[in-house]
Tab-separated table of C-alpha atoms in Angstrom:
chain	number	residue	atom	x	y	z
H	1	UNK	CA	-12.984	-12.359	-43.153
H	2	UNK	CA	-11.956	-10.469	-39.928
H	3	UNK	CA	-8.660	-8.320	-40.009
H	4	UNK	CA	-5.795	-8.526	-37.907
H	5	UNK	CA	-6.040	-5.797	-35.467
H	6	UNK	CA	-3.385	-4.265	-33.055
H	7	UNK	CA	-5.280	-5.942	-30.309
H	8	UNK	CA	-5.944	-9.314	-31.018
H	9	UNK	CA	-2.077	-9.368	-31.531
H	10	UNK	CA	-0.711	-8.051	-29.164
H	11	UNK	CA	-3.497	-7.333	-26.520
H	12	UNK	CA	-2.944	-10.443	-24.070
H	13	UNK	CA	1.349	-9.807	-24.399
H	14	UNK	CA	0.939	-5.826	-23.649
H	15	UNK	CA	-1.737	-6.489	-20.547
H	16	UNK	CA	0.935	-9.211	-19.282
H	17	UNK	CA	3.466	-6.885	-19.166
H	18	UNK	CA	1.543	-4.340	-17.839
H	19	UNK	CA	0.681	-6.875	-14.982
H	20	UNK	CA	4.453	-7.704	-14.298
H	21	UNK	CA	5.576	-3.995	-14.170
H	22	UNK	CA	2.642	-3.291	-11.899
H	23	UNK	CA	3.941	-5.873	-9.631
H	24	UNK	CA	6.786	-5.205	-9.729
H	25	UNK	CA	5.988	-1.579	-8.852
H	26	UNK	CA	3.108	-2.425	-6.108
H	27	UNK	CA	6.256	-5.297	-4.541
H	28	UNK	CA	8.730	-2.456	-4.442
H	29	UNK	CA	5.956	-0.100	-2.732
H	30	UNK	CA	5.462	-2.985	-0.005
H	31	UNK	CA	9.237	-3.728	0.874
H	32	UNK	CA	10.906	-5.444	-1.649
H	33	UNK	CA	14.365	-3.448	-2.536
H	34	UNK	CA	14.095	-0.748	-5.274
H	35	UNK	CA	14.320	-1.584	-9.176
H	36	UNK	CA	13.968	-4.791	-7.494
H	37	UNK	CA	10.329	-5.711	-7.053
H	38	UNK	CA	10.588	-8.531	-9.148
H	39	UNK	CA	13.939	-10.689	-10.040
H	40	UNK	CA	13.752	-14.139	-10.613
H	41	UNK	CA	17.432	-14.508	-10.133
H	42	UNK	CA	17.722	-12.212	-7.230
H	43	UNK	CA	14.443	-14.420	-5.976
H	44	UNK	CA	16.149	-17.691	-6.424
H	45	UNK	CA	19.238	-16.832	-4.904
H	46	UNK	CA	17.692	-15.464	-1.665
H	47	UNK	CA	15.830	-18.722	-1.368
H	48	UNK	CA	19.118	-20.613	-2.134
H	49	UNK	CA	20.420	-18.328	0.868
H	50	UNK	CA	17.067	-19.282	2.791
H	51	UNK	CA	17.633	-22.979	2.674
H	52	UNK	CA	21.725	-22.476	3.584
H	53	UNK	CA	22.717	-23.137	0.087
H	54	UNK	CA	24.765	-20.522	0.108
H	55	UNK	CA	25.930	-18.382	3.399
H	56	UNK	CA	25.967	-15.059	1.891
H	57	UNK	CA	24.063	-13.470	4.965
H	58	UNK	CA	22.431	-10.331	3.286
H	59	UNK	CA	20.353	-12.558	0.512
H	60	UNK	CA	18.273	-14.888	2.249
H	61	UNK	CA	14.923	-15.028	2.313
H	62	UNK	CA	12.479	-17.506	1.068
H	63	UNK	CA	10.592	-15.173	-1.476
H	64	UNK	CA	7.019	-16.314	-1.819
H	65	UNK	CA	6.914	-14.835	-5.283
H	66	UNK	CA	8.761	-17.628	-6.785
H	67	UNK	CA	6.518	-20.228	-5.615
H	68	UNK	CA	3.649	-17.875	-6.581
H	69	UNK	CA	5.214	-17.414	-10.416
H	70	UNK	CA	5.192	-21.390	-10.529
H	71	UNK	CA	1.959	-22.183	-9.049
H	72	UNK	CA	-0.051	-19.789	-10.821
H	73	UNK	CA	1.573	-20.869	-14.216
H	74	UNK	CA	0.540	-24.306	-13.120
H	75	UNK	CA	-3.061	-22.948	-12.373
H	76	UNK	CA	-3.493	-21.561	-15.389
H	77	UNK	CA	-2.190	-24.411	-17.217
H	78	UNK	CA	-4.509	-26.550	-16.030
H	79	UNK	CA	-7.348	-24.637	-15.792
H	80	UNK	CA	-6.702	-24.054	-20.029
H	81	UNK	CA	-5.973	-27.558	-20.408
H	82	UNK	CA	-2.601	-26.901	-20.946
H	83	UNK	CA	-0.737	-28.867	-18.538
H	84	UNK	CA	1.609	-31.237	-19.821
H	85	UNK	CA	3.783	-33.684	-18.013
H	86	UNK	CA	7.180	-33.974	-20.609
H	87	UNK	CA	10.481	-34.338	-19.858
H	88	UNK	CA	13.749	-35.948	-21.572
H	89	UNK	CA	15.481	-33.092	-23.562
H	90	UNK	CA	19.251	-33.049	-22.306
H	91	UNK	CA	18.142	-32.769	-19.197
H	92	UNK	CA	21.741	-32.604	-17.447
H	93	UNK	CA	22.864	-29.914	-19.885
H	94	UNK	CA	19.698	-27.869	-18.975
H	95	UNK	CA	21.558	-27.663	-15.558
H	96	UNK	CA	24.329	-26.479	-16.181
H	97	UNK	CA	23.237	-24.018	-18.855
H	98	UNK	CA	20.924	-22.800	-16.112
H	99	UNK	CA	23.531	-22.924	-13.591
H	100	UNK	CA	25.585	-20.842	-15.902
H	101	UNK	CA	22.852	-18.622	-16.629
H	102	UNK	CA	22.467	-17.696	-13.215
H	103	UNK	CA	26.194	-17.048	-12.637
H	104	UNK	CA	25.877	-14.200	-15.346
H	105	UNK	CA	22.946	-12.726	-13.974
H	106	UNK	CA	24.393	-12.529	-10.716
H	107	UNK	CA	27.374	-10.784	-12.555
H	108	UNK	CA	25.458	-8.264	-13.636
H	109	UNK	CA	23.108	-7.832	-10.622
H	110	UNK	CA	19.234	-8.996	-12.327
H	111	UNK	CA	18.186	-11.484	-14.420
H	112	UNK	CA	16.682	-10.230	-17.616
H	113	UNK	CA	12.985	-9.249	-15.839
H	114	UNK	CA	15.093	-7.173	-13.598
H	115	UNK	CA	17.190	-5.637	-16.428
H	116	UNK	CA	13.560	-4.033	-17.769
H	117	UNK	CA	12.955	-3.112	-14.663
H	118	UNK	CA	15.824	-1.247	-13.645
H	119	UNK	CA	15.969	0.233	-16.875
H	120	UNK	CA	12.486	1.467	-15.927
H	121	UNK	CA	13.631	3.061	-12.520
H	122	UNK	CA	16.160	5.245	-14.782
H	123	UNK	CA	19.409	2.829	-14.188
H	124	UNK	CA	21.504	3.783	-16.975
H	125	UNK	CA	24.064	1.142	-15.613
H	126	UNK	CA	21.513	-1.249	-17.212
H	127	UNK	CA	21.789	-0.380	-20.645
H	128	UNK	CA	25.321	-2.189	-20.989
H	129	UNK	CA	23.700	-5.432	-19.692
H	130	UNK	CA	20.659	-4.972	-22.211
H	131	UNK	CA	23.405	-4.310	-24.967
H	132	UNK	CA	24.971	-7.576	-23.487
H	133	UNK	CA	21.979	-9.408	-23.383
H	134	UNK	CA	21.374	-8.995	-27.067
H	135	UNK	CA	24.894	-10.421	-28.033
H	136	UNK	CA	23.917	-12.951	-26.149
H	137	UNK	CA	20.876	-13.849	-27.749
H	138	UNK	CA	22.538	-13.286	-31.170
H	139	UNK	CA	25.266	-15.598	-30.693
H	140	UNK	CA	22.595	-17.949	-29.429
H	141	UNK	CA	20.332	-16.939	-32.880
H	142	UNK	CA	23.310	-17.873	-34.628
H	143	UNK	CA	23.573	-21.211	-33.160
H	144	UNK	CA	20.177	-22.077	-33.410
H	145	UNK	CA	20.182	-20.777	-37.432
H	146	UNK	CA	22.683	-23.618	-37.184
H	147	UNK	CA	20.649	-26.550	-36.101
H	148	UNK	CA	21.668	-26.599	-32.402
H	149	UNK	CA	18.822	-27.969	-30.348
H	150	UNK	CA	18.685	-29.987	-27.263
H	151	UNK	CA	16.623	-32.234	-28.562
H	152	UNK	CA	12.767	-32.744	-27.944
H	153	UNK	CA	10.689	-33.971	-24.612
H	154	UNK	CA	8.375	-36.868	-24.607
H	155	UNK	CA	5.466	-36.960	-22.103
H	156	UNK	CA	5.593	-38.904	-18.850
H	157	UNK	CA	3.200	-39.494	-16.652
H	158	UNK	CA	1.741	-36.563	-15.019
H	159	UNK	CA	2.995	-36.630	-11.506
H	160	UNK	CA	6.405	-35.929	-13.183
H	161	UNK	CA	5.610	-32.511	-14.585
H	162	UNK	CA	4.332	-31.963	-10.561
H	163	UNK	CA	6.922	-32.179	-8.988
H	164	UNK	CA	8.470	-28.267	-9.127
H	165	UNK	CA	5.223	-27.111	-8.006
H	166	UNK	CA	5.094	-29.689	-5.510
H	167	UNK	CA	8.208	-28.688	-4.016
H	168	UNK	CA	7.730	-24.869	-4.682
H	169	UNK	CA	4.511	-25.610	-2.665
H	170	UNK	CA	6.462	-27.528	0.091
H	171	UNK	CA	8.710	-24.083	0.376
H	172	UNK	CA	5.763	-21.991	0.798
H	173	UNK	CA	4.836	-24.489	3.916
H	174	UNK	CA	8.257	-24.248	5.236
H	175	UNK	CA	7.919	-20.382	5.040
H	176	UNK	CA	4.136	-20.214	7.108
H	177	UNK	CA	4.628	-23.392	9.292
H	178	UNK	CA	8.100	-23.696	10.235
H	179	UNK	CA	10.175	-20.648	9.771
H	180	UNK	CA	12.676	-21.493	12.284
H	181	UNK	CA	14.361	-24.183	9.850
H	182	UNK	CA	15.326	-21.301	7.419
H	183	UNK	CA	17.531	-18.480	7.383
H	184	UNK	CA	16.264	-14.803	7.332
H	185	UNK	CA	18.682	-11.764	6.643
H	186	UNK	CA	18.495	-9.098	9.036
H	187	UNK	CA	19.954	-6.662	6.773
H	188	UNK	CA	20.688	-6.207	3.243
H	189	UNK	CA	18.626	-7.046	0.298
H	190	UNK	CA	17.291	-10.041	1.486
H	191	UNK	CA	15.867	-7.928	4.500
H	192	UNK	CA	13.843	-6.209	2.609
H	193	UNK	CA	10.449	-7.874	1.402
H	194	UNK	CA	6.801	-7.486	0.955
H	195	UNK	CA	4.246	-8.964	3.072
H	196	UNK	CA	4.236	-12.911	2.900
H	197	UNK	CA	0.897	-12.752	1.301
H	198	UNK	CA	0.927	-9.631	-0.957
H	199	UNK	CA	4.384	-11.413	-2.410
H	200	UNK	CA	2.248	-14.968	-3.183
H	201	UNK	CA	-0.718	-12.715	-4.557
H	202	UNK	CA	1.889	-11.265	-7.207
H	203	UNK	CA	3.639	-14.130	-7.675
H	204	UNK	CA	0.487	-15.971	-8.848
H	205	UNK	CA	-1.095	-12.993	-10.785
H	206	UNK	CA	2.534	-12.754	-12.709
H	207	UNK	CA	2.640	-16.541	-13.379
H	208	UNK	CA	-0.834	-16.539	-14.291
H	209	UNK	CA	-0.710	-14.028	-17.257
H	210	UNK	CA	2.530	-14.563	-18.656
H	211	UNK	CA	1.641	-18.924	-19.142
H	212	UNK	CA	-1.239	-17.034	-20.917
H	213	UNK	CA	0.447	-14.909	-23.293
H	214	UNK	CA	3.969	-16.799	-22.998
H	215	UNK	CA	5.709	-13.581	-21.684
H	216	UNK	CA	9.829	-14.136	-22.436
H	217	UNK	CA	12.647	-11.884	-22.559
H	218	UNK	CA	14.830	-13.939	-24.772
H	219	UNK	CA	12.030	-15.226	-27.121
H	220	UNK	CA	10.679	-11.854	-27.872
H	221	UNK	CA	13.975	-10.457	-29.111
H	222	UNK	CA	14.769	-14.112	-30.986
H	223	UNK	CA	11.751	-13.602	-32.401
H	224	UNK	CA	12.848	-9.992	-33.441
H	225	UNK	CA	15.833	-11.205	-34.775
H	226	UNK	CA	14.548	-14.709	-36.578
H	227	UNK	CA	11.633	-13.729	-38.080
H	228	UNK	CA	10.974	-9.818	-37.557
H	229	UNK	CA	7.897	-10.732	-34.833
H	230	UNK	CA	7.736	-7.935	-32.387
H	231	UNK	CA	4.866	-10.047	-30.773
H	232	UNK	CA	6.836	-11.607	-27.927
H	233	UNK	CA	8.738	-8.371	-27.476
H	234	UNK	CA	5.540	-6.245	-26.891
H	235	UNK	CA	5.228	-7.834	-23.482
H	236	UNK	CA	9.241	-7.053	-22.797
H	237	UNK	CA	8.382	-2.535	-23.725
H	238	UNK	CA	4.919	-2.865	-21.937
H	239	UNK	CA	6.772	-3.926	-18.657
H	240	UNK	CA	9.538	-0.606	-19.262
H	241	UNK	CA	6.730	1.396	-20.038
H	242	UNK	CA	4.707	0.677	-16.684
H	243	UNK	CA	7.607	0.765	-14.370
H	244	UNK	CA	8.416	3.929	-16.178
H	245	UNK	CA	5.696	5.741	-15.677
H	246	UNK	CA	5.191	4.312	-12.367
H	247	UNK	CA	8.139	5.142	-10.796
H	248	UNK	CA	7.773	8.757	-12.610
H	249	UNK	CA	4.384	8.616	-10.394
H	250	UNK	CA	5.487	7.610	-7.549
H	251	UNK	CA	9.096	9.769	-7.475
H	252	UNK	CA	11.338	6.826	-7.747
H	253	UNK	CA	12.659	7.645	-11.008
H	254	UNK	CA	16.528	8.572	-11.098
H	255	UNK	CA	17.946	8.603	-14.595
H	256	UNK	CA	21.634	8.271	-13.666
H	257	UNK	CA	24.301	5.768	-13.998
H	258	UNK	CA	25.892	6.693	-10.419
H	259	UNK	CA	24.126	5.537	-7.163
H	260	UNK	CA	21.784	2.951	-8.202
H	261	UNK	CA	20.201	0.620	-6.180
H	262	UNK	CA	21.933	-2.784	-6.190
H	263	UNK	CA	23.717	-2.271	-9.377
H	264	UNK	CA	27.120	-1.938	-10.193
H	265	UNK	CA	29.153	0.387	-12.997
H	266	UNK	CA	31.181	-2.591	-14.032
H	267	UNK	CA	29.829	-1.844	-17.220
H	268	UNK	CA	32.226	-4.358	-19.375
H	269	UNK	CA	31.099	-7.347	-16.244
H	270	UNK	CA	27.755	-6.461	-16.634
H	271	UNK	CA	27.761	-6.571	-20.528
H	272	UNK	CA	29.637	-9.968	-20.711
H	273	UNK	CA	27.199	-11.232	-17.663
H	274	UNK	CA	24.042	-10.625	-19.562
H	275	UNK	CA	25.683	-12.026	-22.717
H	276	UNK	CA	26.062	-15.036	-21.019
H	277	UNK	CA	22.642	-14.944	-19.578
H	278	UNK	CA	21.361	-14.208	-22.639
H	279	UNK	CA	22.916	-16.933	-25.020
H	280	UNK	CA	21.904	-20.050	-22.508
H	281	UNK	CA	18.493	-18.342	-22.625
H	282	UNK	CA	18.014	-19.142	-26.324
H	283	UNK	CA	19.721	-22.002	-25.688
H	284	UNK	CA	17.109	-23.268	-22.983
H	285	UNK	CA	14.500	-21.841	-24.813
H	286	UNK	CA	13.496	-18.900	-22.856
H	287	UNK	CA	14.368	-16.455	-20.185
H	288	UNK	CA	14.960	-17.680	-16.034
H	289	UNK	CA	10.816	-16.250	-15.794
H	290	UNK	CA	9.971	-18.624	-18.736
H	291	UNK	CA	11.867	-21.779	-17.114
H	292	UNK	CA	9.812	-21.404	-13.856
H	293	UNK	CA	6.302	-20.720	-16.572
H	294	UNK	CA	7.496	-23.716	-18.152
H	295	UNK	CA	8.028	-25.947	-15.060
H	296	UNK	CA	4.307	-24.714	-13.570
H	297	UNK	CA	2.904	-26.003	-17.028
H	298	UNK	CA	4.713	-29.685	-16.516
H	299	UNK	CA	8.114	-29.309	-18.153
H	300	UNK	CA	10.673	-31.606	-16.015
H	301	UNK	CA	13.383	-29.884	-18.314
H	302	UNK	CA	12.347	-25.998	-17.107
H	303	UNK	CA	12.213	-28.015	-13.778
H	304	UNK	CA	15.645	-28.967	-14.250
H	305	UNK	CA	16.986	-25.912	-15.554
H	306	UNK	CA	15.620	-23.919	-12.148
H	307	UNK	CA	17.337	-26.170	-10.164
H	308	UNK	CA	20.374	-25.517	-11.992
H	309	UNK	CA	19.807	-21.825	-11.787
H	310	UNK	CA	19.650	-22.197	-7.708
H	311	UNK	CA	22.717	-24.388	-7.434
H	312	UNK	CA	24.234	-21.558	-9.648
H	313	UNK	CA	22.960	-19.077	-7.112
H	314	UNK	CA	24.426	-20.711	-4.398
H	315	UNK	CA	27.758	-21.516	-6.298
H	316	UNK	CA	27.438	-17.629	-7.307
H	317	UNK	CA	27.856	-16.420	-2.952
H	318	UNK	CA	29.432	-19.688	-1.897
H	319	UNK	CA	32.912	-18.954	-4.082
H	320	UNK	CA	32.401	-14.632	-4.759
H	321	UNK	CA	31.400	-14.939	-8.016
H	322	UNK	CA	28.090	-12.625	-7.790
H	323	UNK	CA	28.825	-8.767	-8.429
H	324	UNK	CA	28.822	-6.168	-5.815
H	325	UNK	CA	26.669	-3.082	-5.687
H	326	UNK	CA	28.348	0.424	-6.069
H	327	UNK	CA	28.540	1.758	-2.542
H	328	UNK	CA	29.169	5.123	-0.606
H	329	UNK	CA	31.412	4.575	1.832
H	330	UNK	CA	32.838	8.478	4.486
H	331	UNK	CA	31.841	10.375	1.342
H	332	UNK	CA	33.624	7.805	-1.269
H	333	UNK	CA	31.807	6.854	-4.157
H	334	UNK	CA	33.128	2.972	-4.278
H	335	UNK	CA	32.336	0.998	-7.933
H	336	UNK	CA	31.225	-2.521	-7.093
H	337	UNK	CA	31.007	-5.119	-9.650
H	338	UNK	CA	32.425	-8.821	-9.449
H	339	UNK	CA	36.155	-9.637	-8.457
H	340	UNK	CA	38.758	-11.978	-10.427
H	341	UNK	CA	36.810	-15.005	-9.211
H	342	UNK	CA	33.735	-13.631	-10.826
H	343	UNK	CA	35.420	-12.656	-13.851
H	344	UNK	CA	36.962	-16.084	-14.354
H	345	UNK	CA	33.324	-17.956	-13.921
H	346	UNK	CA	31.795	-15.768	-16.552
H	347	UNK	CA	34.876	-16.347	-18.726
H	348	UNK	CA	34.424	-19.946	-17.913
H	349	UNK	CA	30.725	-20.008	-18.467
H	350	UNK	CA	31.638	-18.852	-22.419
H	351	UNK	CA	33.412	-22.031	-22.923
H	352	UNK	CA	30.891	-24.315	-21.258
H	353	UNK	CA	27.948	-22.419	-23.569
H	354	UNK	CA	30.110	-22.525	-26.994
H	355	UNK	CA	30.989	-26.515	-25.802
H	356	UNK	CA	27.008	-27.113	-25.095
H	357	UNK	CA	26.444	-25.387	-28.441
H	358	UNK	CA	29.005	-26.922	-30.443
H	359	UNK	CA	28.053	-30.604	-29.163
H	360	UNK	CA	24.436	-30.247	-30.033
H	361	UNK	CA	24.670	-28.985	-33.596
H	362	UNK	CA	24.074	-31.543	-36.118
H	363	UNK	CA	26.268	-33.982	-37.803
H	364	UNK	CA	27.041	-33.813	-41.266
H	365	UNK	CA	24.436	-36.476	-42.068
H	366	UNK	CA	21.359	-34.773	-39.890
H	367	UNK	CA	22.228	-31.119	-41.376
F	1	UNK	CA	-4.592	-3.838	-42.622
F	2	UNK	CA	-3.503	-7.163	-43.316
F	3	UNK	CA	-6.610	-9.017	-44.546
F	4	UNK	CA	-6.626	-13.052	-42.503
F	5	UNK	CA	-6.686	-15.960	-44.898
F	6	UNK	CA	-6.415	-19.548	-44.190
F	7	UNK	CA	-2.690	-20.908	-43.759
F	8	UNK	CA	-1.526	-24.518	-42.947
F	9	UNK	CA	0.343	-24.028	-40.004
F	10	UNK	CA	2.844	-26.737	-39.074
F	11	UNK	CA	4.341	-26.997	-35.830
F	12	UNK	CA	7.335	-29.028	-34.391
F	13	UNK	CA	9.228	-30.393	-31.377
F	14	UNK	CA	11.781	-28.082	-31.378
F	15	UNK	CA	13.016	-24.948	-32.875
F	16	UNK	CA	15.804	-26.730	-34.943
F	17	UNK	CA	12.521	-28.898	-36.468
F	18	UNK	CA	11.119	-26.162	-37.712
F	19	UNK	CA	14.364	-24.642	-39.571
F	20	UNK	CA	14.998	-27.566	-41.103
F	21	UNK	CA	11.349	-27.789	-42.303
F	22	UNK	CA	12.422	-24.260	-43.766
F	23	UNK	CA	15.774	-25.428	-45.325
F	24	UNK	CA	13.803	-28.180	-47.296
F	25	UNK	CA	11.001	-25.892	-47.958
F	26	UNK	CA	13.112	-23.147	-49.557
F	27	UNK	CA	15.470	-26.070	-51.585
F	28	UNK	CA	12.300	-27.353	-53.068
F	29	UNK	CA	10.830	-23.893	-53.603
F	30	UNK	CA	7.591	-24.882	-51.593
F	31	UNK	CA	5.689	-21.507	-50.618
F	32	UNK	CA	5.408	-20.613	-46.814
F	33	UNK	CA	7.445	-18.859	-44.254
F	34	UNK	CA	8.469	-19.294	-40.435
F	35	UNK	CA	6.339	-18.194	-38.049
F	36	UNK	CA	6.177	-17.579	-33.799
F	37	UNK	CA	3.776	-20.581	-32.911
F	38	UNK	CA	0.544	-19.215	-32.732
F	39	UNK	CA	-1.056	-19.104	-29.238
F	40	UNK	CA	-4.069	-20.675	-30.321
F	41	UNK	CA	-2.077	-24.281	-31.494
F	42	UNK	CA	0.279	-24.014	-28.318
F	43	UNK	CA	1.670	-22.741	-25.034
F	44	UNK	CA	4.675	-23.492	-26.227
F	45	UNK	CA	6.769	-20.394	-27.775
F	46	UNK	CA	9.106	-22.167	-30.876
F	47	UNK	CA	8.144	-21.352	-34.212
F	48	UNK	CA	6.178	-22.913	-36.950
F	49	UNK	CA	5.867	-23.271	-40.866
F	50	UNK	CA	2.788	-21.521	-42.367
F	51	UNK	CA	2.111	-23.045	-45.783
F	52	UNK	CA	-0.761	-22.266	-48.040
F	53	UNK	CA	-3.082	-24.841	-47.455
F	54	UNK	CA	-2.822	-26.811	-50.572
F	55	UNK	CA	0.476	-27.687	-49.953
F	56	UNK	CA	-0.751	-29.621	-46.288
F	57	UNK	CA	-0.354	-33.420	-48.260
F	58	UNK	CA	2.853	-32.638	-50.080
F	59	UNK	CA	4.512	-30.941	-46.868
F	60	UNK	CA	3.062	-34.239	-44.533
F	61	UNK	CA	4.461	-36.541	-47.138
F	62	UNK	CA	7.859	-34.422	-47.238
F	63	UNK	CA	8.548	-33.763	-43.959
F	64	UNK	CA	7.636	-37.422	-43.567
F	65	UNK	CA	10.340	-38.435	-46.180
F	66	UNK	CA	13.189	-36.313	-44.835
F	67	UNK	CA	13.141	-37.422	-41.075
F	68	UNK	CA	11.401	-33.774	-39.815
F	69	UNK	CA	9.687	-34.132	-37.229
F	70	UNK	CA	6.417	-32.470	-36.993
F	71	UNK	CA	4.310	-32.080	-33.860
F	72	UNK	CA	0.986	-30.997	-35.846
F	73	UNK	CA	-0.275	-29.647	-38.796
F	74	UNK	CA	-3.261	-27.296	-38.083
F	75	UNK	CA	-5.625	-25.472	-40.272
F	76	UNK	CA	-5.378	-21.811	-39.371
F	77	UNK	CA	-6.623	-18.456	-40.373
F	78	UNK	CA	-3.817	-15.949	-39.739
């Protein structure tokens, strides 16, 4: 009988993550912002700005990576068979939960992708969202050890499960064919990007592999912390370890907490932020990458939950919730981070996740 | 190494299926453990019972009896 070996287990999860650091690295190298070359809720929130969702004017930008992520999870899906129109699991508490998701992200500066990454550029600032991103998950562990569940899907017919790509497709069109109905920034973060083209090309590469391995930031360390699986979380070091070494390559490696690019040293903010991230994550069943995986491969839920996660974006800039980046202003280091209004959303955003939880554990007679 | 042998691997809707399946597995002392779903059954990422194989009937008529929903039960060599 053949033996388990290093890389049958773990072969397809480390050359994912490989593949998203390189992106990331390669998107960074072509325009995107630094320790930013790949952030799905950065992504979503420029496109939120794109479509005048939100008017924050220095995030918008209709980032052809998201469409790409979705599209080539829906490629691969199909092409493996995999495609599966299902929807029907608490679908309207998938929204807020990604809506709420977002809102801590945005706290902190990255969803969890963007965490690795900037942890992988040397951002020290990082580490208390990663330490907040595993409360989060354990509080959501604890929950789920609990019986909390949103219930299953059920299929429908297949059209259903199209509909995210469809639109994400319909976006990319706006983008090439009529650019004049959405809103570009001229400066800022959203000013910086990639080639059109070279952002799609990633954006379908990064979708492709991680529907194939089932890349996740929150299921890798649930799985850590559930059943001692280091599987899923293989994927999560490969990605540090490429954007690591590549930014060591390429001289864009600054091990510091002070002067990082869009980041803040809010470090309590950006703790509780990715706590909050990281307990809806478990509690949708995977990371803000996974959702839009999920939604390429037919899920109306993970459809659901990204729409959520872009009315959170634009909910985020519309009432100042989203943090600030650390700036230099005549010679003055200035700490960023979020304001009161900010502070109260994430506090907010606790109560909403423990209510969610604490309505979807099971009665006496189903425990 | 860890040498592969055949395991009955049981997957579910959701992850809350699958830790029940565990509760009632562990009260009734039936053998197995929880599991990451493996690729090969899914592209889903929940988790999953692995059972010796001759338990497969007894877990089916189980599960079956205590309302656990099960989305497969697969015969696996992990």
């Amino acid at each position: 009988m053949k033996e388990n070996t290093f890389a049958r287990r773990y072969g397809l999860m480390i050359l994912a993550g490989v593949v998203v650091g390189a992106a990331a690295l390669i998107l960074t190298a072509a325009g995107n912002p630094k320790n930013m070359g790949f952030c799905i809720a950065c992504f979503e929130r420029d496109i939120a700005g794109a479509l005048g969702l939100h008017g924050a004017g220095k995030v918008q930008y209709l980032r052809p990576e998201i469409p790409g992520i979705v599209l080539g999870a829906m490629l691969s899906a199909l092409s493996f068979r995999e495609f599966k129109a299902r929807a029907g699991s608490c679908p309207a508490s998938r929204f807020v939960l990604g809506l709420f998701v977002m809102i801590g992200a945005l706290a902190f500066l990255g969803c969890p992708l963007r965490m690795v990454i900037r942890l992988g550029g040397g951002d020290l600032t990082a580490v208390a969202g990663l330490l907040g991103f595993l409360a989060g998950i354990l509080v959501g562990v604890a929950f789920l050890k609990k019986g909390f569940s949103l219930g299953r899907a059920y299929p429908v017919k297949r059209g259903e499960g199209l509909i995210l790509p469809a639109v994400m497709a319909g976006l990319l069109a706006l983008l090439l064919l009529a650019p004049g109905l959405l809103k570009f920034s001229e400066e800022g973060p959203g000013s910086m990007r990639a080639f059109w083209l070279i952002s799609l090309a990633t954006g379908l590469a990064v979708g492709f592999f991680a529907q194939r391995s089932r890349l996740c930031m929150a299921g890798g360390l649930r799985d850590v912390f559930l059943l001692r699986d280091f599987t899923l979380l293989a994927g999560f070091l490969a990605i540090w370890a490429t954007v690591t070494v590549g930014n060591l390559i390429l001289g864009n490696y600054n091990l510091s907490v002070l002067s990082q690019p869009v980041a803040h040293s809010q470090h309590l903010w950006s703790f509780l932020g990715m706590a909050l991230a990281g307990w809806g994550s478990i509690l949708l069943g995977g990371c803000p990458l996974r959702q839009l995986i999920l939604a390429g491969e037919g899920s109306g839920d993970a459809a659901v939950t990204v729409l959520g996660m872009v009315a959170g974006a634009a909910a985020a800039h519309n009432f100042g919730l989203a943090g600030n980046p650390d700036s230099a202003a005549d010679g003055v280091y200035q700490v960023g981070g979020i304001g009161t209004a900010g502070m109260v959303a994430v506090v907010i955003g606790f109560a909403v996740l423990l209510a969610v939880s604490l309505l979807h554990l099971p009665g006496k007679e189903e425990a | 190494m860890r040498r592969r042998i055949p395991r009955c691997v049981v997957s579910f809707h959701t992850t809350a299926g699958a830790m029940a399946a565990e509760r009632l597995c562990r009260r009734e002392g039936l053998e197995g453990k929880l599991i990451s779903v493996p690729r090969s059954v899914t592209s889903d990422c929940g988790l999953a019972w692995s059972a010796p194989p001759e338990l497969r009937e007894i877990l089916e008529r189980r599960f079956r009896e205590a309302g656990i929903e099960a989305a497969g039960f697969h015969a696996l060599t992990l």
